[in-house]
Coordinates of C-alpha atoms in Angstrom, one line a residue:
Chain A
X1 CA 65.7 14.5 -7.9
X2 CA 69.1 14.4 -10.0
X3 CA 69.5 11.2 -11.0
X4 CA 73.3 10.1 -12.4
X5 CA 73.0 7.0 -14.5
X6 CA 76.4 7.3 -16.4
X7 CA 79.9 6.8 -14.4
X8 CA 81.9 9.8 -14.2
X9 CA 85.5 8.2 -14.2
X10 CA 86.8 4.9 -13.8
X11 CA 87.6 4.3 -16.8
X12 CA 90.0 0.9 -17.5
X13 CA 91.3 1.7 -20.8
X14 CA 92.8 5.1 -19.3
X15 CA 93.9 3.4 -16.0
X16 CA 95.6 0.8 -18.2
X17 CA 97.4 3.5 -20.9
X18 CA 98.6 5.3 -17.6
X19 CA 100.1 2.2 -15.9
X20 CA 101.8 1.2 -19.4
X21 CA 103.4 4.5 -19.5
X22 CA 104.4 4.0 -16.2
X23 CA 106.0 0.9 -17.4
X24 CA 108.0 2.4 -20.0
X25 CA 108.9 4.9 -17.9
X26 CA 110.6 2.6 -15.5
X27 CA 112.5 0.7 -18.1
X28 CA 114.0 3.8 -19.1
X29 CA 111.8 5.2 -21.5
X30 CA 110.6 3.9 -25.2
X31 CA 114.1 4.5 -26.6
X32 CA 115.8 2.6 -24.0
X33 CA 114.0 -0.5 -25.2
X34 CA 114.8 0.0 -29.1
X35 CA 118.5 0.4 -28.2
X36 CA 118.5 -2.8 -26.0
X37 CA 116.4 -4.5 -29.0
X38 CA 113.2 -5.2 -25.6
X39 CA 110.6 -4.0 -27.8
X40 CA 109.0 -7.8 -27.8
X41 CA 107.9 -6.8 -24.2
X42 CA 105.2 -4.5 -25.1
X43 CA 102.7 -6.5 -25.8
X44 CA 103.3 -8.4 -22.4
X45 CA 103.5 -5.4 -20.8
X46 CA 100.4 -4.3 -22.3
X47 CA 98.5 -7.1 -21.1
X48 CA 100.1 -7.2 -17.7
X49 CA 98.7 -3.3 -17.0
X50 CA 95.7 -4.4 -17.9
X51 CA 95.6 -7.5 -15.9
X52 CA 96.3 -5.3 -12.7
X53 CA 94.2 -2.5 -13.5
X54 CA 91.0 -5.2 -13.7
X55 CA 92.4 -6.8 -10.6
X56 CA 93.2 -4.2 -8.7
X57 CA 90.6 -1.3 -9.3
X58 CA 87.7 -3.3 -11.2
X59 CA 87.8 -6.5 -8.5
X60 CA 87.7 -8.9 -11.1
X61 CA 87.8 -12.3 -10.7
X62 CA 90.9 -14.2 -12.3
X63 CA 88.3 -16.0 -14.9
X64 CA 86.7 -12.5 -15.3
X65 CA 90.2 -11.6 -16.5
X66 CA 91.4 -14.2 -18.7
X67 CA 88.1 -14.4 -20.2
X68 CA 88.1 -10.2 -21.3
X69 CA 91.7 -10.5 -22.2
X70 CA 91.8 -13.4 -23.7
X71 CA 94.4 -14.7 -21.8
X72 CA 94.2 -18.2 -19.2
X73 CA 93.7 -17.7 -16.0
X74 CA 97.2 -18.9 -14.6
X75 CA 98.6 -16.3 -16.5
X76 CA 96.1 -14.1 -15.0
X77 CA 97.1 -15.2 -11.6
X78 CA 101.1 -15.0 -12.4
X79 CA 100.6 -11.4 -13.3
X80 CA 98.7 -10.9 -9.9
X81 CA 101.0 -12.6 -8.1
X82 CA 104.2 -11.8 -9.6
X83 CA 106.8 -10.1 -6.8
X84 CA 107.8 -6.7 -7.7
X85 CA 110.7 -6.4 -5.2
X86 CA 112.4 -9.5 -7.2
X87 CA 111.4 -8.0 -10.7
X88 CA 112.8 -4.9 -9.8
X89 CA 116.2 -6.5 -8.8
X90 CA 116.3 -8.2 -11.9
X91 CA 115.6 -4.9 -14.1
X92 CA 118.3 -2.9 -12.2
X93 CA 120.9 -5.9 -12.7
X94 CA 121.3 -7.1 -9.7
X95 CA 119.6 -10.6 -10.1
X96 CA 119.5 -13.0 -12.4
X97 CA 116.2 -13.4 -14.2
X98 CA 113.9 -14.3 -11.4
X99 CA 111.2 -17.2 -12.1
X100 CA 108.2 -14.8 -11.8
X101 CA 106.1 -13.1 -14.4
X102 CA 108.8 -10.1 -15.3
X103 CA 106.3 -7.9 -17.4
X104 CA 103.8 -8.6 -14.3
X105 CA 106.0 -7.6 -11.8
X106 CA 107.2 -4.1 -13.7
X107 CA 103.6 -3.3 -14.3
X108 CA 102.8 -3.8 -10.1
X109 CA 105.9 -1.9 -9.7
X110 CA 104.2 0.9 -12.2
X111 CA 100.6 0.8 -10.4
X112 CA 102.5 1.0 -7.1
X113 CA 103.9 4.2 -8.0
X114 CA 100.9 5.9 -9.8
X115 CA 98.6 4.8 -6.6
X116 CA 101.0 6.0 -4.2
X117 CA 101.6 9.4 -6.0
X118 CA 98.0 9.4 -6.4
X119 CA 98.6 9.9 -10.3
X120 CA 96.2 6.9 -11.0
X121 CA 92.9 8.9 -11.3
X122 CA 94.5 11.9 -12.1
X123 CA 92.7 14.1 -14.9
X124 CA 95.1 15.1 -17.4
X125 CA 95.1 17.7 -19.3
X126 CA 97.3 17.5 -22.3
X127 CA 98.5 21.0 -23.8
X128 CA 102.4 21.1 -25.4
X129 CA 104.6 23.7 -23.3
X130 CA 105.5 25.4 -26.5
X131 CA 101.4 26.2 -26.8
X132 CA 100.9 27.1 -23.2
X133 CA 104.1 29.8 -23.8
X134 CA 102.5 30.7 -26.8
X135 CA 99.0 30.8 -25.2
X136 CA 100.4 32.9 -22.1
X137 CA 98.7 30.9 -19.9
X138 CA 101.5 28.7 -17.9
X139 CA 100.3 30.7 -14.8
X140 CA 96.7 29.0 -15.1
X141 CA 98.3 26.3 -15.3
X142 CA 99.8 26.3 -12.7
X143 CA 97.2 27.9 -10.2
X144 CA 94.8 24.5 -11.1
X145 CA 97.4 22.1 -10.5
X146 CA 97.8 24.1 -7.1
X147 CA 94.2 23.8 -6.1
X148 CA 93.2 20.6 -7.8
X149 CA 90.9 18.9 -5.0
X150 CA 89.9 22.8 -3.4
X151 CA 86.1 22.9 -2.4
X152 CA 84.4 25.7 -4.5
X153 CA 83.3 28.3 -3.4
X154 CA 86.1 29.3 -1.7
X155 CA 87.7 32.2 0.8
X156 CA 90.8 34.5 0.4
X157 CA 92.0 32.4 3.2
X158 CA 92.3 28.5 1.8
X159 CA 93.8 30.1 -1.3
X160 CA 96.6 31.8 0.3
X161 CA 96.8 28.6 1.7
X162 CA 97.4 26.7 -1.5
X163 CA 99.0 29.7 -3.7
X164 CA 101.2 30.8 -1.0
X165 CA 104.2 32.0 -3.1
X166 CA 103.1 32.1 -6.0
X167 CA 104.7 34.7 -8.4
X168 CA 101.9 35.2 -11.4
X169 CA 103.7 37.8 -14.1
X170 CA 105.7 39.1 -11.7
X171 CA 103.1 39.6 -9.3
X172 CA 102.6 38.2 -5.8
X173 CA 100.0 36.3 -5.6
X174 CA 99.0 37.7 -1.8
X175 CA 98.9 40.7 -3.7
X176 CA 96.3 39.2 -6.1
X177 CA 94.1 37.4 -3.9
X178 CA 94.0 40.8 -1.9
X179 CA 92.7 42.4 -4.5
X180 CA 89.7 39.7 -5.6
X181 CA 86.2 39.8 -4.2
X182 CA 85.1 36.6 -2.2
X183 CA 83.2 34.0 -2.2
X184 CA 84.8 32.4 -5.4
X185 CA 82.6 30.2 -7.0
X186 CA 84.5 28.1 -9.4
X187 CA 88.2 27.8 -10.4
X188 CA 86.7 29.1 -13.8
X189 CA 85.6 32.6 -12.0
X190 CA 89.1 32.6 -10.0
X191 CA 91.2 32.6 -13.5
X192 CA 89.2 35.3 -14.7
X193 CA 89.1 37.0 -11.6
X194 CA 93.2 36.9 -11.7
X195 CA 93.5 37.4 -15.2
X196 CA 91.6 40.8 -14.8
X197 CA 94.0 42.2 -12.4
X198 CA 97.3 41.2 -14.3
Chain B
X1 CA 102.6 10.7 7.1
X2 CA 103.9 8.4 9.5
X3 CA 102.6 5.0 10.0
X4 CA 101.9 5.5 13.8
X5 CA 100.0 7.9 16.5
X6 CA 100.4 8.8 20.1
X7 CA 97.0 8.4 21.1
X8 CA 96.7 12.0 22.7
X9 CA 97.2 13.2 19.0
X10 CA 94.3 11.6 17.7
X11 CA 91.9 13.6 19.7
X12 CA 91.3 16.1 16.7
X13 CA 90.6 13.6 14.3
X14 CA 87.9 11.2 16.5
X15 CA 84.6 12.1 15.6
X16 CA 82.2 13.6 18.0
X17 CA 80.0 10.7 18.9
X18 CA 76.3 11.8 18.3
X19 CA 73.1 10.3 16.4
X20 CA 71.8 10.9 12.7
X21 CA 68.1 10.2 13.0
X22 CA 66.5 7.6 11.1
X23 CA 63.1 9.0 12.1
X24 CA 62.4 5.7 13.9
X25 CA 62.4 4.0 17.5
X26 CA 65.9 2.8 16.8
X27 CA 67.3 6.7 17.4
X28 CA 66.4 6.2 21.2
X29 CA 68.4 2.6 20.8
X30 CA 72.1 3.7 20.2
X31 CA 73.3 5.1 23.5
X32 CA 76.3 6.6 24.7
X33 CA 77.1 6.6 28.5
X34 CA 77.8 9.9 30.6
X35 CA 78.9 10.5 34.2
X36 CA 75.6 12.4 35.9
X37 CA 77.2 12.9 39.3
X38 CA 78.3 9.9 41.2
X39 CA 76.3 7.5 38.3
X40 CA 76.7 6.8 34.8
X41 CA 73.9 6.5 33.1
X42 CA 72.6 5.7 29.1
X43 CA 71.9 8.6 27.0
X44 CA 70.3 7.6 23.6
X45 CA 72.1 9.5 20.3
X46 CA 69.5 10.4 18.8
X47 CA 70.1 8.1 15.9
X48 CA 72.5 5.9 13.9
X49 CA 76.1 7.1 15.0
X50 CA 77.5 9.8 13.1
X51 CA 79.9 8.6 10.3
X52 CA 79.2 4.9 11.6
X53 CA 78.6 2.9 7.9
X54 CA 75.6 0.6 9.2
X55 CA 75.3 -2.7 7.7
X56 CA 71.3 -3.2 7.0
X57 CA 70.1 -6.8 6.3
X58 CA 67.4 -9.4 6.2
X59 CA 65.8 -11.8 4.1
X60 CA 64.0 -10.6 1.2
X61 CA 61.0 -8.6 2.0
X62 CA 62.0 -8.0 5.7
X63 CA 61.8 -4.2 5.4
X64 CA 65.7 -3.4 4.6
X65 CA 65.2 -1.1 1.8
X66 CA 62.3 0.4 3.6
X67 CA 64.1 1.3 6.2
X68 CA 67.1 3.0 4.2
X69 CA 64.2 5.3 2.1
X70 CA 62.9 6.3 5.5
X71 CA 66.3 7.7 6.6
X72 CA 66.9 8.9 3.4
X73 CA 63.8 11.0 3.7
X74 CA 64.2 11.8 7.2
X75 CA 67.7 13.7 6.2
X76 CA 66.6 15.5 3.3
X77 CA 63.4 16.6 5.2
X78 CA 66.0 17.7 8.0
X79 CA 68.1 19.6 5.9
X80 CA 71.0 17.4 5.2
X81 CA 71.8 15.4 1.8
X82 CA 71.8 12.1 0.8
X83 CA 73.7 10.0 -1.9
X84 CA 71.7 7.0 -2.9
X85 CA 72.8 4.5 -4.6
X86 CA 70.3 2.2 -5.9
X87 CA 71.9 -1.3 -7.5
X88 CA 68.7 -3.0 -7.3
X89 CA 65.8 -1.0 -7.6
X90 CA 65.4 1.8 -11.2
X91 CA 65.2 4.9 -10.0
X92 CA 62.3 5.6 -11.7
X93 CA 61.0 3.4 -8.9
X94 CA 62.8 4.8 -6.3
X95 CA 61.4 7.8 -6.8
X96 CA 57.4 6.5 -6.5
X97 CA 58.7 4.9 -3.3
X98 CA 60.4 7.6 -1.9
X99 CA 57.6 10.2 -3.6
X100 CA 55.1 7.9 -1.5
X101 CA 57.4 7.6 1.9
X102 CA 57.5 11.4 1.5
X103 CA 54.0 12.0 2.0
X104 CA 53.4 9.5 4.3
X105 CA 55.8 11.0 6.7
X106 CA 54.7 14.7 5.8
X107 CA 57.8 15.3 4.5
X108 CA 58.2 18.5 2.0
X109 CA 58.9 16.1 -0.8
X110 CA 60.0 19.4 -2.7
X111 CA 62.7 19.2 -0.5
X112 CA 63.7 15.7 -0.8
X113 CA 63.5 15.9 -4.7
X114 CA 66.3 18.6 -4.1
X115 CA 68.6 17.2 -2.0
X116 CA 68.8 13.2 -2.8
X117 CA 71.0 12.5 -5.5
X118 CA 70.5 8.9 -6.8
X119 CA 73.1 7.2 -8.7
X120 CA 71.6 4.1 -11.0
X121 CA 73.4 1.7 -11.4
X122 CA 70.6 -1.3 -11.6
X123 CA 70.6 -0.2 -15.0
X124 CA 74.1 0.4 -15.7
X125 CA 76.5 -2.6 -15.9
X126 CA 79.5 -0.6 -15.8
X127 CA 78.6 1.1 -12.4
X128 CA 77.6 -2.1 -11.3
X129 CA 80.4 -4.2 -12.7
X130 CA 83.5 -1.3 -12.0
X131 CA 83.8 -0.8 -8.5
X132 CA 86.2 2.0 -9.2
X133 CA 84.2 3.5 -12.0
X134 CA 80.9 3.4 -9.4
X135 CA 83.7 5.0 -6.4
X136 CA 84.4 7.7 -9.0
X137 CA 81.0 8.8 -9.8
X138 CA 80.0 8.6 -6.0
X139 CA 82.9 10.7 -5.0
X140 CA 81.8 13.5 -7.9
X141 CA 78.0 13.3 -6.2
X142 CA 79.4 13.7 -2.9
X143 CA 82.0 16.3 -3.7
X144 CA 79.8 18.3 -6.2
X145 CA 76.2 18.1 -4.1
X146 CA 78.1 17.8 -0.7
X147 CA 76.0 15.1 0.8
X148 CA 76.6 13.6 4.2
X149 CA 75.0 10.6 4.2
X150 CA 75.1 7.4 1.9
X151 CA 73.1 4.5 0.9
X152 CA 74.0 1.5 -0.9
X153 CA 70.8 -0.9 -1.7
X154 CA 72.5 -3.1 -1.9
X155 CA 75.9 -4.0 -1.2
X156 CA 75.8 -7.7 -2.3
X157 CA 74.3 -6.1 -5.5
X158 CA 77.9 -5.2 -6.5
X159 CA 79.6 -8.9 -6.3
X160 CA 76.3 -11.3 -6.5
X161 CA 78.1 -13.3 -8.9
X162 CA 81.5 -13.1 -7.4
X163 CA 81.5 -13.6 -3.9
X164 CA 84.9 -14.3 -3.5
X165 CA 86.0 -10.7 -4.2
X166 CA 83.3 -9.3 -1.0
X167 CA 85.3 -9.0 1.0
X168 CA 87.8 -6.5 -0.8
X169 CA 84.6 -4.8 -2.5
X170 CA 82.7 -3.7 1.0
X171 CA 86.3 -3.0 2.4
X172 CA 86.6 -0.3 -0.4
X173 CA 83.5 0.9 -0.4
X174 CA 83.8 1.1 3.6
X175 CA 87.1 2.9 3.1
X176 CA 86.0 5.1 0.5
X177 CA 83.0 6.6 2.6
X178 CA 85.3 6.9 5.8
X179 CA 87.3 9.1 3.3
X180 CA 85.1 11.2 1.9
X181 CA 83.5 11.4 5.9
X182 CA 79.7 10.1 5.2
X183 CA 77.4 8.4 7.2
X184 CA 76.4 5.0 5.8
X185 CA 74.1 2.5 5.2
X186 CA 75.3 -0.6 3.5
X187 CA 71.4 -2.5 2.4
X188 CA 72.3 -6.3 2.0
X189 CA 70.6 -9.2 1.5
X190 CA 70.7 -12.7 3.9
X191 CA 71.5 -16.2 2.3
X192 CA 68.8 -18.0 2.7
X193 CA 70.9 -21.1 3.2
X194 CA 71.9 -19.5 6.6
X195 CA 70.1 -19.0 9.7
X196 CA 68.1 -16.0 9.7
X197 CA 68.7 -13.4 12.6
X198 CA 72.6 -13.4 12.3
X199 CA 74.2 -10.9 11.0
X200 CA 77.1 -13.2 9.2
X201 CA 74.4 -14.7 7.0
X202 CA 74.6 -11.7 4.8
X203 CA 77.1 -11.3 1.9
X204 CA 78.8 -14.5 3.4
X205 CA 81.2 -13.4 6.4
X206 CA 82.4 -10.1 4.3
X207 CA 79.7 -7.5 5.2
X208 CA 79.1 -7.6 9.0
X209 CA 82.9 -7.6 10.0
X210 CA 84.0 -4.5 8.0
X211 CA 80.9 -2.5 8.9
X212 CA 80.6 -0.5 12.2
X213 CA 77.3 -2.1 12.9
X214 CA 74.3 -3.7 11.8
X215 CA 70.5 -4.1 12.0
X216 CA 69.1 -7.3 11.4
X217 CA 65.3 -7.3 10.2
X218 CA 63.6 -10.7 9.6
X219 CA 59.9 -12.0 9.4
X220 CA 58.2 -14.9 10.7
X221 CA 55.3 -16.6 9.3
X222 CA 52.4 -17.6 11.5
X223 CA 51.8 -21.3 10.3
X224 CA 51.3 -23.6 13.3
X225 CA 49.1 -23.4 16.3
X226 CA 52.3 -23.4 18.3
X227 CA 53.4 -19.9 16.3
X228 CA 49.4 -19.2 17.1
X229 CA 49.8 -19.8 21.1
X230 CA 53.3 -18.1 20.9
X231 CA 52.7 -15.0 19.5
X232 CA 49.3 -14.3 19.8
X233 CA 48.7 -13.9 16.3
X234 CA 46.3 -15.3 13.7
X235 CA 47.4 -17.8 11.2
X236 CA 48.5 -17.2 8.2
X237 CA 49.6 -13.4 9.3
X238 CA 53.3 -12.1 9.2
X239 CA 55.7 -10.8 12.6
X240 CA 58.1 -8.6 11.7
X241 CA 61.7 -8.1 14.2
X242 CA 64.5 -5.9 14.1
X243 CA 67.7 -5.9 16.1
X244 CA 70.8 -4.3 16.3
X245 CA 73.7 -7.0 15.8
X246 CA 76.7 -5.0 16.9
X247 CA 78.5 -1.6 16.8
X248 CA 81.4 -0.8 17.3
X249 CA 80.8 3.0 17.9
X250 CA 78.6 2.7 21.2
X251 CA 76.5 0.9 23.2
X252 CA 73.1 -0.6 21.9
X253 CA 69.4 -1.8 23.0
X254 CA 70.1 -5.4 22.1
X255 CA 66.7 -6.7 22.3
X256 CA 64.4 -8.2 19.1
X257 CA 62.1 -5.5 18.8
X258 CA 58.8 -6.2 17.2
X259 CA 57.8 -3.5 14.2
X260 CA 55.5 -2.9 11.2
X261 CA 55.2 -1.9 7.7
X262 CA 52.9 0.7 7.7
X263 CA 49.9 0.3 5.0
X264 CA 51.9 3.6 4.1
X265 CA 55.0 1.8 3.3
X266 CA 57.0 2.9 6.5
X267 CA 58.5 1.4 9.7
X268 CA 57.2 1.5 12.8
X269 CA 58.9 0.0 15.7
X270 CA 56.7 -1.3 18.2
X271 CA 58.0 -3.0 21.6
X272 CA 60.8 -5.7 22.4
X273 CA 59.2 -8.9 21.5
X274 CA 59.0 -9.9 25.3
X275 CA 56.9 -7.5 26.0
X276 CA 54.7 -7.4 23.1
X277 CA 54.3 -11.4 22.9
X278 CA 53.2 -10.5 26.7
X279 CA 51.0 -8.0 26.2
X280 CA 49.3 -10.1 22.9
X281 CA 49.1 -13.3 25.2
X282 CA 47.4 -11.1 28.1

């Protein structure tokens, strides 16, 4: 009997990082805030991705909260609470500074997008551009990020469906996957199995 | 993906209506209806709805988690696999039980050592504690070992100390198996503040009106001579009932049906309690 007694994801700290850099990214990007002289608002941004990552994808309680982040609980609750459409007015100049929690909005504007672009429990892999040109293997790349979520093993037939178009060194991929002997087991076996007929 | 269907399109997606066995009487008590000629007449399923998530509760020792390890095994033994997540019980335990349940019900327990995958999180606080982190782990058991049938025991194991976030916990763990198309059974346990029987007495109001459906067990004590005249049944000994609440997938036997814990450790469902209290009473 296979017993699992370690969780496999769900991991705040990550979820947290990821909604941060969300943050950033909607403000423009780190440089943006140097140049506007914003660079107080990390911390509370910090806190405030946190604060909805616990809420939100941990179902703490607002004393849970303030008591891991060492933070009260109203604050805990403005964060929660704070409305994003009114934030996001304010951030794009078009209000004046609302009276709700601004970091706490941007950050629910930031999990909004990572949920709905289902980017939140996405497992990244981090590898330069300049390596993966170096390395050769931007077309690997690519061929995971196409079947990320594919049941292995898998037919000729729900990979044409995901590679459709593909052009790997100047090859079509139909062509490829033509050529490839099936069941394929794991995406490992399906790199190989490409790479041998490049 | 559009916010709205014409019903007509749904057609592909609704799931065929037919029974998962649990190995007990209350297969033959889920029915569906069907038009034989000019009459429509009950049909049992065969078993728990398929891709229903059944809400399983009780008082403590009513025979909930019981229950649960009998379908697991039934499953296994049929072929199929089963996620189970213990929050309560080690699974060092779980296994003895289930080892025990196995042979009780002749069941290759070769078999159900390879196809039940157990995730512990009784001794784990961050599968306990994390929602998500516990979702994430279930979904690599279910994707990796491509099980079709979940149990939780228990459910209220996940917010016992914060029941004001149950009702957004069992939604997203009722979501997350609709996703990921399992079969479910949700084990959780009765307030004892509340009256036994109802199916709103467990988890507070949160469990029984996300679910599809659920199975009350309960147990009465035979203390008065009343008890003694009513049941036919010696003082001091224990009567054991089981119902289905509710479900929303098809039509049910809604009796109180009298059953037994096997000196084996399994279920065995015996007659409405009409009837047996009739029979005992002669």
């Amino acid at each position: 009997m296979e017993i699992i007694a370690k969780p496999k994801g769900g991991n705040v700290d990550k979820m947290a990082e990821k909604v941060f850099l969300e943050c950033l990214n909607i403000l423009g990007g780190l440089k943006k805030l140097v140049e506007f002289r914003n660079l107080t608002w990390l911390p509370s941004l910090a806190e405030a991705s946190y604060v909805i990552v616990l809420r939100n994808e941990v179902f703490k309680t607002y004393a849970e909260i303030a008591k891991e982040l060492g933070i009260t609980e109203q604050t805990a609750k403005n964060i929660v609470n704070a409305d994003e459409t009114k934030v996001k007015r304010y951030i794009e100049g078009e209000l004046e500074k609302p009276n709700e929690h601004v970091a706490g909005g941007i950050a629910k504007l930031a999990y909004n997008n990572l949920k709905k672009e289902e980017r939140l429990d996405e497992d990244e892999v981090i590898i330069k551009s300049e390596e993966i040109e170096v390395l050769d293997i931007d077309w690997a790349v690519h061929v995971l990020a196409k079947i990320k979520g594919l049941d292995f093993p898998v037919n000729k037939e729900k990979l044409e469906e995901r590679l459709k178009g593909m052009i790997i060194k100047g090859k079509n991929v139909e062509n490829i996957l033509n050529e490839l002997e099936y069941p394929i087991k794991t995406p490992a076996e399906l790199l190989h199995k490409i790479r041998e007929k490049l | 993906m559009t916010g709205y269907y014409e019903l007509k399109e749904l057609e592909t997606k609704a799931p065929k209506l037919f029974g998962i066995p649990t190995g007990t009487k209350l297969d033959e008590m889920f029915y569906r209806i069907e038009k034989e000629e000019d009459k429509y007449v009950k049909k049992p399923l065969g078993g728990i709805p398929h891709l229903s998530i059944i809400n399983l509760t009780g008082i403590p020792d009513s025979g909930k988690s019981v229950l649960a390890e009998q379908f697991a095994i039934n499953q296994v033994n049929s072929g199929y696999k089963v996620l189970f997540v213990t929050v309560e019980n080690p699974a060092h335990f779980l296994y003895t039980a289930l080892k025990q349940k196995s042979e009780a019900l002749n069941a290759n327990f070769e078999r159900v050592e390879n196809n039940i995958v157990v995730i512990d999180a009784s001794e784990n606080d961050e599968l306990r504690e994390n929602p998500k982190a516990l979702m994430d782990t279930m979904a690599y058991a279910i994707k990796e070992r491509k099980t079709t049938n979940t149990i939780i025991d228990s459910i209220t194991g996940l917010y016992e100390h914060k029941e004001v976030m149950a009702r957004q916990i069992v939604r997203q763990f009722f979501n997350f198996l609709k996703k990921f198309r399992q079969t479910g059974i949700f084990v959780s346990q009765k307030r004892s503040a509340q009256a036994s029987e109802t199916a709103e007495a467990a988890g507070g109001l949160a469990v029984a009106h996300i679910v599809d459906g659920t199975i009350v067990l309960d147990k009465k004590l035979i203390e008065s001579r009343w008890d003694v005249s009513l049941y036919g049944l010696p003082i001091g000994s224990i009567l054991r009932t089981i119902r289905i609440d509710g479900c929303r997938f098809c039509g049910h036997d809604s009796q109180t049906w009298v059953f037994e814990i096997t000196e084996y450790g399994t279920i065995n469902i015996i007659a409405p309690l009409s009837e047996y209290i009739k029979a005992k009473r002669g």
